[in-house]
Each structure stands twice: as structure tokens, then as C-alpha cells.
XYZ file of N, CA and C in Angstrom:
498
model
N 94.286 -26.934 45.903
C 93.656 -25.461 46.535
C 91.364 -26.418 47.479
N 91.234 -26.390 46.630
C 89.860 -26.890 47.290
C 90.856 -27.939 48.877
N 91.072 -28.669 47.934
C 91.391 -30.032 49.110
C 92.733 -28.478 50.423
N 93.393 -27.857 49.774
C 94.070 -26.891 50.834
C 93.418 -26.460 51.569
N 91.991 -25.385 51.647
C 91.417 -24.942 51.837
C 90.396 -25.521 53.121
N 89.939 -27.471 52.323
C 88.779 -27.904 53.043
C 90.373 -28.510 54.372
N 91.118 -28.883 54.283
C 92.043 -28.549 54.912
C 92.265 -27.921 56.476
N 92.610 -26.548 55.752
C 92.686 -25.406 57.007
C 91.525 -25.770 57.875
N 89.407 -25.563 57.009
C 89.276 -25.877 57.364
C 88.302 -26.890 58.867
N 88.904 -28.369 58.210
C 88.608 -29.038 59.071
C 89.222 -28.709 60.731
N 90.388 -28.077 60.115
C 91.974 -27.792 61.711
C 91.469 -27.197 62.405
N 90.524 -25.492 61.430
C 90.089 -24.537 62.588
C 88.939 -25.314 63.386
N 87.670 -26.305 62.859
C 87.168 -26.742 63.680
C 86.903 -27.444 64.418
N 88.569 -28.317 64.603
C 88.710 -29.036 66.074
C 89.112 -28.959 66.631
N 88.206 -29.143 68.095
C 88.429 -28.819 69.516
C 90.299 -28.646 69.606
N 90.189 -29.818 69.861
C 92.231 -30.326 69.991
C 92.715 -29.597 69.043
N 92.483 -28.441 68.350
C 94.418 -27.921 67.553
C 93.685 -26.336 67.550
N 95.086 -25.583 68.432
C 95.539 -24.784 67.926
C 95.914 -23.894 66.984
N 95.199 -22.831 66.790
C 95.569 -22.003 65.217
C 97.018 -20.720 66.417
N 97.709 -21.365 65.720
C 98.619 -20.467 65.793
C 99.521 -18.737 64.858
N 98.755 -18.933 63.859
C 98.999 -18.343 62.917
C 98.105 -18.540 61.140
N 97.491 -17.923 61.047
C 96.859 -18.005 60.270
C 97.292 -19.164 58.874
N 96.323 -20.591 58.934
C 97.402 -21.738 58.260
C 97.790 -21.932 59.157
N 98.584 -21.853 60.102
C 99.473 -22.380 60.794
C 98.635 -23.354 62.010
N 99.348 -24.619 62.398
C 98.201 -25.181 63.060
C 99.359 -26.343 64.606
N 98.721 -26.200 65.081
C 99.066 -27.226 66.075
C 98.285 -27.528 67.168
N 98.470 -28.868 67.703
C 98.119 -29.462 68.970
C 97.545 -28.854 70.170
N 96.752 -28.857 71.005
C 97.012 -28.455 72.036
C 97.670 -28.831 73.227
N 98.995 -28.747 73.978
C 99.033 -29.473 74.522
C 99.194 -29.798 76.363
N 99.267 -30.922 76.826
C 98.888 -30.591 78.164
C 100.004 -30.164 78.837
N 100.392 -29.185 79.802
C 101.219 -28.333 80.691
C 100.710 -28.481 81.816
N 102.024 -28.143 82.960
C 101.614 -28.329 84.263
C 100.895 -27.038 84.127
N 101.247 -26.048 83.410
C 100.287 -24.695 83.355
C 98.671 -25.255 83.651
N 98.567 -26.007 82.270
C 96.807 -26.407 81.851
C 96.539 -27.242 82.934
N 96.909 -28.176 83.483
C 96.592 -28.704 84.486
C 96.797 -27.864 86.236
N 97.113 -27.372 86.086
C 97.014 -26.762 87.686
C 96.384 -25.562 87.309
N 95.482 -24.845 86.252
C 95.339 -23.674 86.704
C 93.783 -24.029 85.988
N 93.979 -24.215 84.549
C 92.470 -24.886 84.310
C 91.913 -25.995 84.271
N 92.255 -27.039 84.252
C 91.264 -28.007 84.563
C 91.073 -27.850 85.994
N 91.366 -27.112 87.423
C 90.493 -27.310 88.541
C 89.454 -25.860 88.379
N 89.772 -24.540 87.544
C 88.520 -24.184 87.596
C 87.905 -24.506 86.717
N 87.815 -25.441 85.757
C 87.100 -26.429 85.017
C 86.119 -26.803 85.803
N 86.317 -27.587 86.966
C 86.154 -28.201 87.949
C 85.361 -28.003 88.795
N 86.166 -26.546 89.101
C 84.808 -26.038 90.323
C 83.701 -25.186 89.693
N 83.479 -24.707 88.235
C 82.732 -24.389 87.773
C 81.618 -25.117 87.484
N 82.100 -26.880 87.272
C 80.994 -27.408 86.911
C 80.450 -28.009 88.153
N 81.089 -27.700 89.510
C 80.451 -27.680 90.879
C 79.403 -27.337 91.340
N 79.901 -26.157 90.847
C 79.118 -24.998 91.445
C 77.914 -24.579 90.765
N 77.381 -25.330 89.353
C 76.668 -25.156 88.400
C 75.365 -26.116 88.973
N 75.898 -26.818 89.167
C 75.401 -28.499 89.369
C 75.088 -29.022 88.381
N 75.199 -28.547 87.396
C 74.388 -29.297 85.705
C 75.021 -28.911 85.166
N 75.337 -30.173 83.634
C 76.536 -30.542 82.506
C 75.947 -28.923 82.203
N 77.263 -28.110 81.285
C 77.357 -27.207 80.662
C 78.009 -27.622 79.584
N 77.031 -26.656 78.308
C 77.999 -26.208 77.136
C 79.411 -25.417 77.816
N 80.325 -26.045 76.483
C 81.704 -25.446 76.610
C 81.704 -24.039 77.002
N 81.444 -23.594 75.809
C 81.315 -22.153 75.574
C 81.393 -21.659 77.118
N 79.637 -22.029 77.578
C 79.518 -21.535 79.140
C 80.520 -21.910 79.905
N 81.262 -22.803 79.708
C 82.276 -23.175 80.896
C 83.113 -22.055 80.532
N 83.593 -22.142 79.850
C 84.731 -21.210 78.828
C 84.477 -19.772 79.842
N 83.366 -19.265 79.307
C 83.557 -17.977 80.250
C 82.802 -18.086 81.322
N 82.430 -18.795 81.580
C 82.443 -18.740 83.711
C 84.021 -18.810 84.326
N 85.153 -19.485 83.683
C 85.978 -19.923 83.799
C 86.493 -18.579 83.904
N 86.781 -17.621 82.634
C 87.053 -16.031 82.569
C 86.572 -15.643 83.330
N 85.220 -15.562 84.215
C 85.024 -14.602 84.910
C 85.286 -14.661 85.899
N 86.111 -15.841 86.960
C 86.864 -16.480 87.346
C 88.201 -16.121 87.704
N 88.841 -15.299 86.915
C 90.538 -14.825 86.149
C 89.996 -13.064 85.491
N 89.025 -12.736 85.957
C 89.132 -11.500 85.272
C 90.179 -10.761 85.899
N 90.475 -10.784 86.699
C 91.824 -9.579 87.004
C 92.939 -10.378 86.528
N 92.787 -11.162 85.934
C 94.186 -11.198 85.376
C 94.706 -11.402 83.766
N 96.345 -11.832 83.322
C 95.964 -11.073 81.879
C 95.690 -13.157 81.692
N 95.223 -14.227 82.155
C 94.768 -15.379 81.107
C 93.273 -15.015 80.705
N 93.171 -15.809 79.855
C 92.030 -15.990 79.194
C 92.324 -17.093 78.490
N 90.622 -17.971 78.896
C 90.307 -19.156 78.491
C 89.552 -19.465 77.384
N 90.738 -19.352 76.111
C 89.206 -19.825 74.513
C 88.751 -21.224 74.293
N 86.943 -21.106 73.788
C 86.422 -21.681 73.881
C 86.673 -23.128 73.814
N 87.725 -22.526 72.552
C 88.303 -24.181 71.780
C 89.012 -25.144 72.766
N 89.869 -24.326 73.182
C 91.123 -24.322 74.199
C 89.911 -24.846 75.633
N 89.189 -24.322 76.060
C 88.557 -25.321 76.721
C 87.448 -26.699 76.579
N 87.450 -26.887 74.973
C 86.599 -28.111 74.610
C 87.297 -29.335 74.335
N 88.444 -28.506 73.753
C 89.708 -29.609 74.098
C 89.827 -29.905 75.071
N 90.169 -29.488 76.533
C 90.155 -29.770 77.944
C 89.081 -30.848 78.332
N 88.063 -30.484 78.063
C 86.665 -31.600 78.189
C 87.143 -33.246 77.823
N 87.300 -33.247 76.369
C 87.398 -34.105 75.208
C 88.419 -35.206 76.130
N 89.348 -34.487 76.763
C 91.313 -35.302 76.715
C 91.077 -35.934 78.399
N 90.876 -34.230 79.221
C 90.758 -34.716 80.791
C 90.034 -35.870 81.158
N 90.395 -37.059 82.457
C 89.533 -37.582 82.506
C 88.024 -37.561 83.378
N 88.421 -35.973 83.969
C 87.766 -35.778 84.893
C 86.276 -35.420 84.496
N 85.973 -35.746 83.272
C 84.846 -34.602 81.963
C 84.543 -36.040 81.530
N 83.082 -35.777 81.223
C 82.304 -36.442 80.022
C 81.176 -35.791 79.242
N 81.062 -36.234 78.301
C 80.411 -35.402 77.484
C 79.085 -35.738 77.788
N 77.832 -35.106 77.426
C 76.637 -35.683 78.448
C 75.500 -36.144 77.026
N 75.978 -36.586 75.743
C 75.386 -36.923 75.302
C 74.621 -35.774 74.160
N 74.386 -34.565 74.781
C 74.201 -33.250 73.985
C 75.045 -32.632 73.400
N 75.057 -31.699 72.291
C 76.001 -31.648 71.744
C 76.938 -30.721 72.875
N 77.611 -30.554 72.480
C 78.581 -29.415 73.358
C 78.260 -29.214 74.475
N 78.245 -30.506 74.997
C 77.617 -29.914 76.725
C 77.771 -31.515 77.328
N 79.285 -31.236 78.821
C 79.833 -31.421 79.844
C 79.192 -31.421 80.745
N 79.775 -32.922 81.838
C 79.790 -32.896 83.370
C 80.708 -33.272 83.820
N 80.715 -33.687 84.768
C 81.934 -34.239 85.531
C 81.527 -35.529 86.228
N 82.406 -36.763 85.706
C 82.613 -37.960 85.631
C 81.816 -38.248 87.313
N 82.765 -38.113 88.014
C 82.132 -38.611 89.570
C 80.895 -37.707 89.924
N 80.182 -37.427 88.623
C 78.053 -37.062 88.539
C 77.429 -38.549 88.225
N 78.493 -39.876 87.732
C 78.122 -40.761 87.296
C 77.955 -40.609 85.363
N 78.429 -39.684 85.051
C 78.202 -39.200 83.991
C 79.385 -40.472 83.076
N 79.167 -41.527 82.229
C 80.536 -42.124 81.324
C 81.116 -41.054 80.115
N 82.793 -41.543 80.492
C 83.423 -40.786 79.256
C 83.359 -41.291 77.568
N 82.638 -42.648 78.157
C 82.408 -43.819 76.557
C 81.078 -42.655 75.716
N 82.059 -43.356 74.845
C 80.433 -42.642 73.199
C 79.116 -42.989 73.972
N 78.315 -42.949 72.888
C 77.342 -43.242 73.344
C 76.723 -44.910 72.478
N 77.520 -44.601 71.270
C 77.710 -45.757 70.215
C 78.318 -47.625 71.294
N 79.497 -46.593 71.659
C 79.621 -47.693 72.913
C 79.003 -48.263 74.276
N 78.573 -47.503 74.770
C 77.470 -47.748 75.717
C 76.773 -49.475 75.301
N 76.535 -48.199 73.771
C 74.886 -49.051 73.378
C 75.287 -50.652 73.080
N 76.833 -50.275 72.539
C 77.668 -52.392 72.475
C 77.209 -52.523 74.256
N 78.048 -52.186 74.816
C 78.208 -52.740 76.542
C 76.749 -52.811 76.326
N 76.055 -52.558 76.206
C 74.493 -52.996 76.781
C 74.170 -54.422 76.295
N 73.843 -54.314 75.149
C 73.698 -54.964 74.141
C 74.673 -56.424 74.555
N 76.545 -56.704 74.388
C 77.163 -57.780 74.844
C 76.101 -58.156 76.456
N 76.326 -56.920 77.138
C 76.068 -57.811 79.051
C 75.233 -58.885 78.338
N 73.733 -58.613 77.979
C 72.829 -58.826 78.064
C 73.216 -60.966 77.870
N 73.779 -60.025 76.241
C 74.252 -61.659 75.410
C 73.153 -62.150 74.026
N 71.928 -61.053 73.767
C 71.195 -61.259 73.374
C 70.520 -60.291 72.682
N 69.545 -60.169 71.450
C 69.309 -58.628 70.592
C 67.714 -57.824 71.863
N 68.260 -56.695 71.788
C 67.233 -55.905 72.690
C 66.475 -54.798 72.015
N 65.262 -54.523 72.562
C 64.583 -53.768 71.969
C 65.115 -51.883 72.212
N 65.293 -51.439 70.947
C 65.909 -50.198 71.353
C 65.804 -49.813 72.534
N 64.213 -49.191 73.206
C 64.009 -48.401 74.437
C 64.787 -49.336 76.176
N 64.950 -50.571 76.000
C 66.148 -50.952 76.826
C 67.295 -50.590 76.667
N 68.106 -50.317 75.158
C 69.608 -49.524 75.308
C 68.874 -48.553 75.880
N 67.867 -47.851 75.193
C 67.943 -45.571 75.395
C 67.952 -46.194 76.864
N 67.552 -46.946 78.117
C 67.101 -47.120 79.142
C 68.251 -47.048 79.959
N 69.728 -48.182 79.555
C 70.857 -48.319 80.050
C 71.225 -46.603 79.610
N 71.716 -46.501 78.792
C 72.236 -45.477 77.974
C 72.252 -43.992 78.872
N 71.281 -43.872 78.953
C 70.431 -43.194 79.740
C 70.619 -42.750 81.503
N 71.412 -44.287 81.855
C 71.848 -43.629 83.427
C 73.640 -43.207 83.029
N 73.582 -43.172 82.116
C 75.039 -42.028 82.101
C 74.996 -41.255 81.069
N 74.182 -41.059 80.156
C 74.482 -39.992 79.416
C 72.786 -39.310 79.168
N 72.540 -38.237 78.759
C 71.404 -37.323 79.139
C 70.897 -37.405 76.839
N 71.274 -38.296 76.269
C 70.613 -38.411 74.932
C 69.422 -38.749 74.715
N 69.023 -37.812 73.464
C 67.993 -37.843 72.932
C 67.049 -39.508 73.171
N 66.044 -39.989 72.657
C 65.269 -41.178 72.509
C 65.826 -40.790 71.110
N 65.533 -40.130 69.930
C 65.849 -40.136 68.459
C 66.706 -40.351 68.829
N 68.393 -39.918 69.250
C 69.974 -39.665 68.585
C 69.943 -41.459 68.844
N 69.144 -42.488 70.235
C 69.704 -43.453 70.250
C 69.077 -44.422 68.432
N 68.076 -44.553 68.540
C 67.171 -44.545 67.134
C 68.335 -44.707 65.705
N 68.490 -43.724 66.191
C 69.741 -43.354 65.152
C 70.618 -43.728 65.071
N 71.227 -43.958 66.194
C 72.490 -44.653 66.355
C 72.484 -45.631 65.982
N 71.802 -46.489 66.863
C 71.253 -48.182 66.184
C 71.015 -48.243 64.778
N 70.308 -47.001 64.095
C 70.501 -47.429 62.960
C 71.099 -47.085 61.542
N 72.166 -46.066 61.888
C 72.572 -46.162 61.238
C 74.177 -45.403 61.092
N 74.902 -46.113 62.432
C 75.967 -46.014 62.733
C 76.966 -47.826 62.206
N 76.233 -48.696 61.695
C 76.813 -49.500 61.183
C 77.614 -50.936 61.813
N 76.923 -50.325 63.120
C 77.743 -51.323 64.442
C 76.497 -52.632 64.647
N 75.244 -52.204 64.195
C 73.807 -53.144 64.628
C 73.076 -53.386 63.433
N 72.424 -54.584 63.607
C 71.361 -54.844 62.638
C 70.440 -54.514 63.573
N 68.829 -54.826 63.087
C 68.002 -54.901 63.179
C 67.704 -56.406 63.967
N 66.796 -57.203 64.401
C 66.428 -57.878 64.508
C 64.986 -58.800 64.645
N 63.788 -58.326 64.619
C 62.209 -58.284 64.223
C 61.994 -56.382 64.782
N 60.890 -56.154 65.129
C 60.440 -55.137 65.732
C 61.012 -54.476 66.317
N 62.064 -53.465 66.435
C 62.956 -52.825 67.202
C 63.481 -53.401 68.282
N 63.896 -54.467 67.970
C 65.189 -54.977 68.329
C 66.057 -54.885 67.219
N 68.011 -55.029 68.627
C 68.788 -54.455 67.777
C 70.022 -55.824 67.759
N 71.112 -56.345 67.384
C 72.057 -57.274 67.816
C 73.598 -56.169 67.109
N 74.373 -56.528 67.525
C 75.730 -56.482 67.259
C 76.449 -56.960 65.783
N 76.218 -56.022 64.915
C 76.353 -56.204 63.714
C 77.966 -57.101 63.790
N 77.441 -58.995 63.133
C 79.326 -59.534 63.124
C 79.941 -59.509 62.077
């Protein structure tokens, strides 16, 4: 019974999963309707804001644009679209997304840290890694330190220097 409650709770939290009825779930599908209606409206909202926005704010602004229709973009659905569509990228701050064409990268912060160290070919100081990542994401310095120390992908080599774990 506890396992079932855990599964139901996880399904209800995952933005890629739609609640059909209590205890029944399915994944959101990318239909022509979704691609032709919601994606362009999300892009328009972000272009008008000219700044990354939290996914619930994006959903609210999209819904303001379609207020006269019977259509409604649920925040979880908006979050799913932001995760899945290649036009959008997470900015490094929880739940906040912007446009890839602004120079943001779709890759995770961990993937960018790995890329940075691989490009250098030798251990780098965490501030160098932070400076590289901050060109593509708005991650706080402490998030970068935490990723380097706790992700299991990196190991310390001297004071503040990191390399990819072999």
C-alpha cells in the first residue's frame, strides 16, 4: 500500500505525466494541436518578456492570450512542453525556462561541467567551470559547487580543482 502511494505521488509530480482520473495516468503526447497551438504561444510569451520565466508564469501568460477560448494550458502541461521541446532550455534556476535562441543550452549543468573539463583536458578550478557554465545557464555559484562535490561524476584534485571521475 505504501509503495502504491509512492508511485501515485511520483506520477502526480512528474510534469511529463498527465493525470487522467484519480490514480490513472498517461504521458502527455506531442500532437499537431500541441505543436501548432501551445509551442508558438509559449515562444511568443517568452519573446515578449525578453527574460526567462517560471513555468507557472508562462502558463498563466499563455492562458491570458487564449482567455476568450475554451482552451487552457495547465502548468504541468506547460512544464512538460518546456522540458521536451528543443526551442526551450532550463536556465539553471528551479522551474525557470528561456529560449535556446538566446544562447541558453538544453544540456544539464552537469553535462556542461563535463564538457568544460573535457575541452580543457586537465583539472579546472571550480570558478573556471562556473564561468563556462554561466555563459549558458544562470546557475548560482553554490549550485555549481554542489554539483561538483556531490554528483559523483567529479573528483577533487587539489584545493578547488576538479576533474572527471574515471
